Short mmCIF file of C-alpha atoms in Angstrom, two decimals:
data_model
loop_
_atom_site.label_atom_id
_atom_site.label_comp_id
_atom_site.label_asym_id
_atom_site.label_seq_id
_atom_site.Cartn_x
_atom_site.Cartn_y
_atom_site.Cartn_z
CA MET A 1 145.72 142.83 68.75
CA THR A 2 142.44 143.44 66.91
CA ARG A 3 139.19 142.91 68.75
CA SER A 4 135.75 142.24 67.31
CA LEU A 5 132.33 142.35 68.94
CA ASN A 6 129.32 140.21 68.02
CA VAL A 7 125.81 140.73 69.43
CA GLU A 8 123.03 138.14 69.17
CA HIS A 9 119.45 137.92 70.43
CA GLN A 10 118.50 134.38 71.47
CA SER A 11 115.21 132.86 72.62
CA TRP A 12 115.14 129.83 74.95
CA PRO A 13 111.77 128.10 75.57
CA ILE A 14 110.54 127.70 79.14
CA THR A 15 109.08 124.45 80.42
CA GLY A 16 105.41 125.40 80.71
CA THR A 17 105.09 129.05 81.72
CA PHE A 18 106.79 131.39 84.17
CA THR A 19 104.39 133.78 85.94
CA ILE A 20 105.01 136.60 88.39
CA SER A 21 102.83 139.50 89.49
CA ARG A 22 103.74 141.50 86.36
CA GLY A 23 102.91 138.85 83.76
CA THR A 24 103.71 135.52 82.15
CA LYS A 25 106.61 134.36 79.98
CA THR A 26 106.96 131.32 77.75
CA SER A 27 110.59 131.94 76.74
CA ALA A 28 113.76 133.48 78.09
CA GLU A 29 114.80 136.30 75.79
CA VAL A 30 118.53 136.92 76.16
CA ILE A 31 121.30 138.85 74.43
CA VAL A 32 124.69 137.19 74.04
CA VAL A 33 127.83 139.15 73.26
CA THR A 34 131.07 137.63 72.03
CA ILE A 35 134.34 139.57 72.10
CA ARG A 36 137.09 138.02 70.00
CA GLU A 37 140.77 138.90 70.33
CA GLY A 38 143.25 136.76 68.48
CA ARG A 39 142.35 133.11 69.05
CA HIS A 40 140.39 133.80 72.24
CA GLU A 41 136.70 134.55 72.75
CA GLY A 42 134.89 135.99 75.77
CA HIS A 43 131.15 135.54 76.20
CA GLY A 44 128.49 137.30 78.25
CA GLU A 45 124.72 136.99 78.49
CA CYS A 46 122.14 139.48 79.70
CA VAL A 47 118.36 139.80 80.00
CA PRO A 48 116.69 143.11 79.10
CA TYR A 49 114.05 143.77 81.76
CA ALA A 50 110.96 145.86 81.02
CA ARG A 51 110.55 146.83 84.69
CA TYR A 52 113.71 148.92 84.27
CA GLY A 53 112.73 150.36 80.89
CA GLU A 54 114.82 147.90 78.90
CA THR A 55 113.90 146.11 75.67
CA ILE A 56 115.82 143.83 73.35
CA ASP A 57 116.23 146.72 70.92
CA SER A 58 117.33 149.26 73.53
CA VAL A 59 119.94 146.94 75.01
CA VAL A 60 121.30 145.97 71.59
CA THR A 61 121.48 149.67 70.74
CA ALA A 62 123.40 150.39 73.96
CA ILE A 63 125.88 147.60 73.24
CA GLU A 64 126.32 148.76 69.65
CA GLY A 65 126.94 152.26 70.98
CA ALA A 66 129.91 150.88 72.90
CA ARG A 67 131.28 148.93 69.91
CA ASP A 68 134.06 151.36 68.99
CA ALA A 69 135.29 151.53 72.58
CA ILE A 70 135.15 147.76 73.08
CA GLU A 71 136.87 146.98 69.77
CA GLY A 72 139.38 149.71 70.58
CA GLY A 73 140.49 147.90 73.73
CA CYS A 74 138.14 149.18 76.46
CA SER A 75 138.91 147.62 79.86
CA ARG A 76 136.39 146.45 82.45
CA LYS A 77 137.34 149.43 84.60
CA ALA A 78 136.69 151.88 81.75
CA LEU A 79 133.42 150.11 80.94
CA GLN A 80 132.00 151.10 84.33
CA ASP A 81 132.00 154.75 83.22
CA LEU A 82 131.17 154.05 79.59
CA LEU A 83 127.72 152.54 80.26
CA PRO A 84 125.26 152.81 83.16
CA ALA A 85 124.32 149.83 85.30
CA GLY A 86 121.97 147.48 83.49
CA ALA A 87 121.77 144.56 81.12
CA ALA A 88 124.00 145.97 78.35
CA ARG A 89 126.92 146.64 80.66
CA ASN A 90 126.47 143.24 82.29
CA ALA A 91 126.90 141.31 79.04
CA LEU A 92 130.00 143.30 78.10
CA ASP A 93 131.52 143.19 81.59
CA CYS A 94 131.18 139.41 81.79
CA ALA A 95 132.47 138.94 78.24
CA LEU A 96 135.54 141.06 78.96
CA LEU A 97 136.31 139.08 82.11
CA ASP A 98 135.82 135.78 80.27
CA LEU A 99 138.15 136.99 77.52
CA GLU A 100 140.77 138.05 80.07
CA ALA A 101 140.57 134.67 81.80
CA LYS A 102 140.96 132.72 78.57
CA ALA A 103 143.75 134.90 77.19
CA SER A 104 145.75 134.87 80.43
CA GLY A 105 145.05 131.30 81.48
CA THR A 106 144.03 132.64 84.90
CA PRO A 107 140.57 131.68 86.20
CA ALA A 108 138.11 134.54 86.54
CA TRP A 109 137.78 133.98 90.28
CA GLN A 110 141.51 134.55 90.69
CA ILE A 111 141.41 137.69 88.55
CA LEU A 112 138.68 139.02 90.87
CA ASP A 113 140.64 137.91 93.97
CA LEU A 114 137.76 135.69 95.10
CA PRO A 115 137.80 132.22 96.69
CA ALA A 116 137.60 129.27 94.32
CA PRO A 117 133.94 128.50 93.51
CA THR A 118 132.37 125.57 95.32
CA GLU A 119 129.08 123.72 95.11
CA LEU A 120 126.00 125.90 95.71
CA MET A 121 122.44 125.09 96.67
CA THR A 122 119.96 127.10 94.64
CA ALA A 123 116.35 127.90 95.33
CA PHE A 124 113.80 126.45 92.91
CA THR A 125 111.02 128.78 91.78
CA ILE A 126 107.29 128.11 91.95
CA SER A 127 105.38 130.38 89.57
CA LEU A 128 102.40 132.48 90.60
CA GLY A 129 98.96 130.91 90.17
CA THR A 130 95.92 129.83 92.11
CA PRO A 131 96.58 128.19 95.50
CA GLU A 132 95.56 124.85 94.01
CA LYS A 133 97.86 125.12 91.00
CA MET A 134 100.77 126.34 93.10
CA ALA A 135 100.26 123.53 95.62
CA ALA A 136 100.31 120.98 92.79
CA ASP A 137 103.49 122.49 91.34
CA THR A 138 105.04 122.58 94.82
CA ALA A 139 104.22 118.93 95.47
CA LYS A 140 106.28 117.99 92.40
CA ALA A 141 109.25 119.91 93.82
CA ALA A 142 108.71 119.14 97.51
CA ASP A 143 111.96 117.18 97.74
CA ARG A 144 113.99 120.27 96.88
CA PRO A 145 115.45 121.81 100.05
CA LEU A 146 114.72 125.48 99.21
CA LEU A 147 111.71 126.76 97.29
CA LYS A 148 111.16 130.32 96.09
CA VAL A 149 107.47 131.13 95.76
CA LYS A 150 106.17 133.88 93.49
CA LEU A 151 103.29 135.83 95.06
CA GLY A 152 100.83 138.37 93.66
CA GLY A 153 99.13 140.43 96.41
CA GLU A 154 95.48 139.60 97.01
CA GLY A 155 95.04 135.97 98.01
CA ASP A 156 98.66 135.44 98.98
CA ALA A 157 97.81 134.17 102.47
CA ALA A 158 95.92 131.26 100.90
CA ARG A 159 98.77 130.62 98.45
CA ILE A 160 101.35 130.51 101.24
CA ALA A 161 99.27 128.13 103.36
CA ALA A 162 98.67 125.83 100.39
CA ILE A 163 102.35 125.73 99.51
CA ARG A 164 103.44 124.99 103.06
CA GLY A 165 100.93 122.14 103.13
CA ALA A 166 102.34 120.73 99.90
CA ALA A 167 105.97 120.95 101.06
CA PRO A 168 105.98 120.63 104.84
CA ASN A 169 109.74 120.07 105.10
CA ALA A 170 111.12 122.51 102.50
CA ARG A 171 112.62 125.84 103.41
CA LEU A 172 110.55 128.65 101.87
CA ILE A 173 111.35 132.10 100.59
CA VAL A 174 108.79 134.23 98.77
CA ASP A 175 108.93 136.99 96.15
CA ALA A 176 106.03 139.42 95.80
CA ASN A 177 107.62 141.47 92.98
CA GLU A 178 106.19 144.70 94.49
CA ALA A 179 102.61 143.33 94.54
CA TRP A 180 101.72 143.93 98.20
CA SER A 181 100.21 147.15 99.48
CA GLU A 182 99.96 148.82 102.86
CA THR A 183 96.48 147.26 103.10
CA THR A 184 97.57 143.68 102.47
CA PHE A 185 100.99 143.83 104.11
CA ALA A 186 100.10 142.87 107.70
CA ASP A 187 97.99 139.83 106.80
CA ASN A 188 100.50 138.57 104.25
CA MET A 189 103.42 139.07 106.64
CA ALA A 190 101.54 137.14 109.34
CA ALA A 191 100.80 134.32 106.89
CA CYS A 192 104.48 134.13 105.95
CA ALA A 193 105.53 134.00 109.58
CA ALA A 194 102.99 131.26 110.31
CA ALA A 195 104.32 129.22 107.37
CA ARG A 196 107.94 129.57 108.57
CA VAL A 197 108.96 131.60 105.51
CA GLU A 198 112.59 132.68 105.89
CA LEU A 199 112.67 135.70 103.57
CA ILE A 200 110.21 137.98 101.76
CA GLU A 201 111.57 139.59 98.62
CA GLN A 202 110.41 143.10 97.62
CA PRO A 203 106.89 143.05 99.12
CA LEU A 204 106.11 146.72 98.37
CA PRO A 205 106.74 148.92 95.31
CA ALA A 206 110.25 150.33 95.23
CA ASP A 207 108.92 153.89 95.21
CA ASN A 208 106.47 153.26 98.07
CA ASP A 209 108.24 151.08 100.62
CA GLY A 210 108.45 153.54 103.54
CA LEU A 211 106.07 151.37 105.58
CA LEU A 212 108.89 148.88 106.06
CA ALA A 213 110.70 151.32 108.34
CA ARG A 214 107.66 151.67 110.61
CA VAL A 215 106.55 148.07 111.19
CA ASP A 216 107.96 144.97 112.82
CA ARG A 217 109.62 142.59 110.38
CA PRO A 218 109.30 139.10 111.92
CA VAL A 219 110.42 137.67 108.58
CA THR A 220 113.57 138.93 106.85
CA VAL A 221 112.65 141.45 104.14
CA CYS A 222 114.88 141.61 101.06
CA ALA A 223 115.25 144.48 98.58
CA ASP A 224 115.24 143.59 94.88
CA GLU A 225 113.69 146.26 92.68
CA SER A 226 114.79 148.82 95.30
CA VAL A 227 118.51 148.11 94.85
CA HIS A 228 120.76 148.11 91.80
CA VAL A 229 124.31 149.21 92.69
CA ALA A 230 126.51 149.51 95.76
CA SER A 231 125.72 153.19 96.31
CA ASP A 232 122.01 152.31 96.80
CA LEU A 233 122.62 150.19 99.88
CA ALA A 234 123.18 152.68 102.69
CA ALA A 235 119.76 154.30 102.20
CA LEU A 236 117.97 150.95 102.59
CA ALA A 237 119.16 150.09 106.09
CA SER A 238 115.99 151.16 107.90
CA ARG A 239 113.66 149.30 105.52
CA TYR A 240 115.36 146.07 104.54
CA ASP A 241 117.30 143.27 106.17
CA ALA A 242 118.74 141.73 103.00
CA VAL A 243 119.50 142.63 99.39
CA ASN A 244 119.16 140.66 96.17
CA ILE A 245 122.20 141.22 93.96
CA LYS A 246 121.67 140.45 90.27
CA LEU A 247 124.24 141.05 87.57
CA ASP A 248 121.66 142.43 85.15
CA LYS A 249 120.80 145.14 87.68
CA SER A 250 124.35 145.92 88.79
CA GLY A 251 125.68 146.01 85.26
CA GLY A 252 128.01 143.05 85.64
CA ILE A 253 130.14 141.10 88.04
CA THR A 254 132.57 143.99 88.59
CA GLU A 255 129.92 146.10 90.34
CA ALA A 256 128.19 143.06 91.88
CA ARG A 257 131.41 142.17 93.69
CA ARG A 258 131.50 145.68 95.16
CA MET A 259 127.87 145.27 96.22
CA VAL A 260 128.63 142.06 98.11
CA ALA A 261 131.42 143.79 100.02
CA GLU A 262 129.26 146.83 100.81
CA ALA A 263 126.33 144.68 101.91
CA ASP A 264 128.63 142.83 104.28
CA ARG A 265 129.97 146.11 105.65
CA LEU A 266 126.45 147.39 106.31
CA GLY A 267 125.20 144.16 107.87
CA PHE A 268 122.74 143.08 105.16
CA LYS A 269 122.07 139.45 104.40
CA VAL A 270 122.77 138.70 100.74
CA MET A 271 120.84 136.86 98.06
CA ILE A 272 122.51 136.24 94.71
CA GLY A 273 119.70 136.19 92.17
CA CYS A 274 119.12 136.01 88.46
CA MET A 275 116.79 136.81 85.62
CA LEU A 276 115.35 133.97 83.55
CA ALA A 277 118.31 132.94 81.41
CA THR A 278 120.76 130.17 80.53
CA SER A 279 123.85 128.86 82.29
CA LEU A 280 126.00 131.47 80.58
CA ALA A 281 124.25 134.15 82.64
CA MET A 282 124.42 132.10 85.87
CA ALA A 283 128.11 131.15 85.70
CA PRO A 284 129.55 134.60 86.60
CA ALA A 285 127.07 134.91 89.49
CA CYS A 286 128.32 131.58 90.89
CA LEU A 287 131.67 133.24 91.59
CA ILE A 288 130.19 135.75 94.05
CA ALA A 289 127.62 133.40 95.58
CA GLY A 290 129.93 131.47 97.87
CA LYS A 291 129.20 133.57 100.96
CA ALA A 292 125.60 134.46 100.12
CA ASP A 293 122.85 133.62 102.60
CA PHE A 294 120.50 132.66 99.76
CA VAL A 295 121.30 131.61 96.19
CA ASP A 296 118.65 131.83 93.46
CA LEU A 297 120.31 130.72 90.23
CA ASP A 298 117.76 128.23 88.95
CA GLY A 299 117.15 129.88 85.55
CA PRO A 300 118.43 126.89 83.52
CA LEU A 301 116.23 124.48 85.50
CA LEU A 302 113.15 126.29 84.21
CA LEU A 303 114.08 125.96 80.52
CA THR A 304 113.22 123.08 78.20
CA ARG A 305 116.92 122.96 77.31
CA ASP A 306 120.09 124.78 78.32
CA ARG A 307 123.15 125.67 76.30
CA ASP A 308 125.87 123.02 75.97
CA PRO A 309 128.10 123.05 77.91
CA GLY A 310 126.02 124.38 80.75
CA LEU A 311 126.07 124.29 84.51
CA VAL A 312 125.79 120.82 86.03
CA PHE A 313 122.89 120.45 88.47
CA ALA A 314 122.36 117.53 90.86
CA GLY A 315 118.86 118.33 92.06
CA SER A 316 119.28 121.82 93.52
CA ILE A 317 123.07 121.60 93.86
CA ILE A 318 125.10 123.52 91.28
CA ALA A 319 128.63 122.34 90.53
CA PRO A 320 131.25 125.06 89.98
CA PRO A 321 131.08 126.32 86.39
CA SER A 322 133.54 124.77 83.97
CA ARG A 323 135.96 127.11 82.25
CA THR A 324 134.64 125.80 78.94
CA LEU A 325 131.31 127.45 79.81
CA TRP A 326 132.70 130.71 81.20
CA GLY A 327 135.63 132.17 83.12
#
């Protein structure tokens, strides 16, 4: 049966702005692939990420480079060797699984031999800003049970204290996006411990995180930029207590599922995370998030609108994705 591949760049406006230590965004820039075979279509969405040397053009080029193989019948297994881990492989991997699920009538979770998806509680992100601005934003979201706070290095102790004051009952996790240094680490770690923060995501640069092996970690420290695929995990054991698994880093749900199993084998806590994207990008991640210690799949909540159909949110609770959306 003949296959065809379509590639499309889409832009989805963000409500306000989204700021981390590396800059500010006003829209989610995503690439959507559609693989058609007969009367069935499979869809996948990815986010090119500059931190990893990706651009819209480079990811589109990588997907187009795989066109002949995909249209010639490439399987998900073959795809793992065809493209490296990253956004391009993620979109194609998820689209192939969606296509297989729709063509076979078998849900994606069954194809992957996973438990049926259930409701999930996601973190809700507070963008980086001044302590006053972040406290004001936090107050508006203080009824959410789990908040993820973006930090930026200098001044983070004041930000953390302000946020805890604005949301005294919420669980807190923080994400420094590599912005701390050996100089600021101790004070920021102490401030997080004092504020009852449960997890600190990627405090130090991925290429300069050796300090983590030499200091006490009273708060769980989670690798993000330091980990991409399952083979990365063993080397992180002395520095990190948890790992953030994102499909755009792993190159799709096929590798992400392996990462979850390897993280469990090595004793890491697991966060299932996301880039800023729509429900189409979140839906595959929902399938592997059932046993995660932390779920951060709030991308659609930060957009002015989501695709229709999208995931159904009740506050911070995500209902299992419908098969009309994906899988």
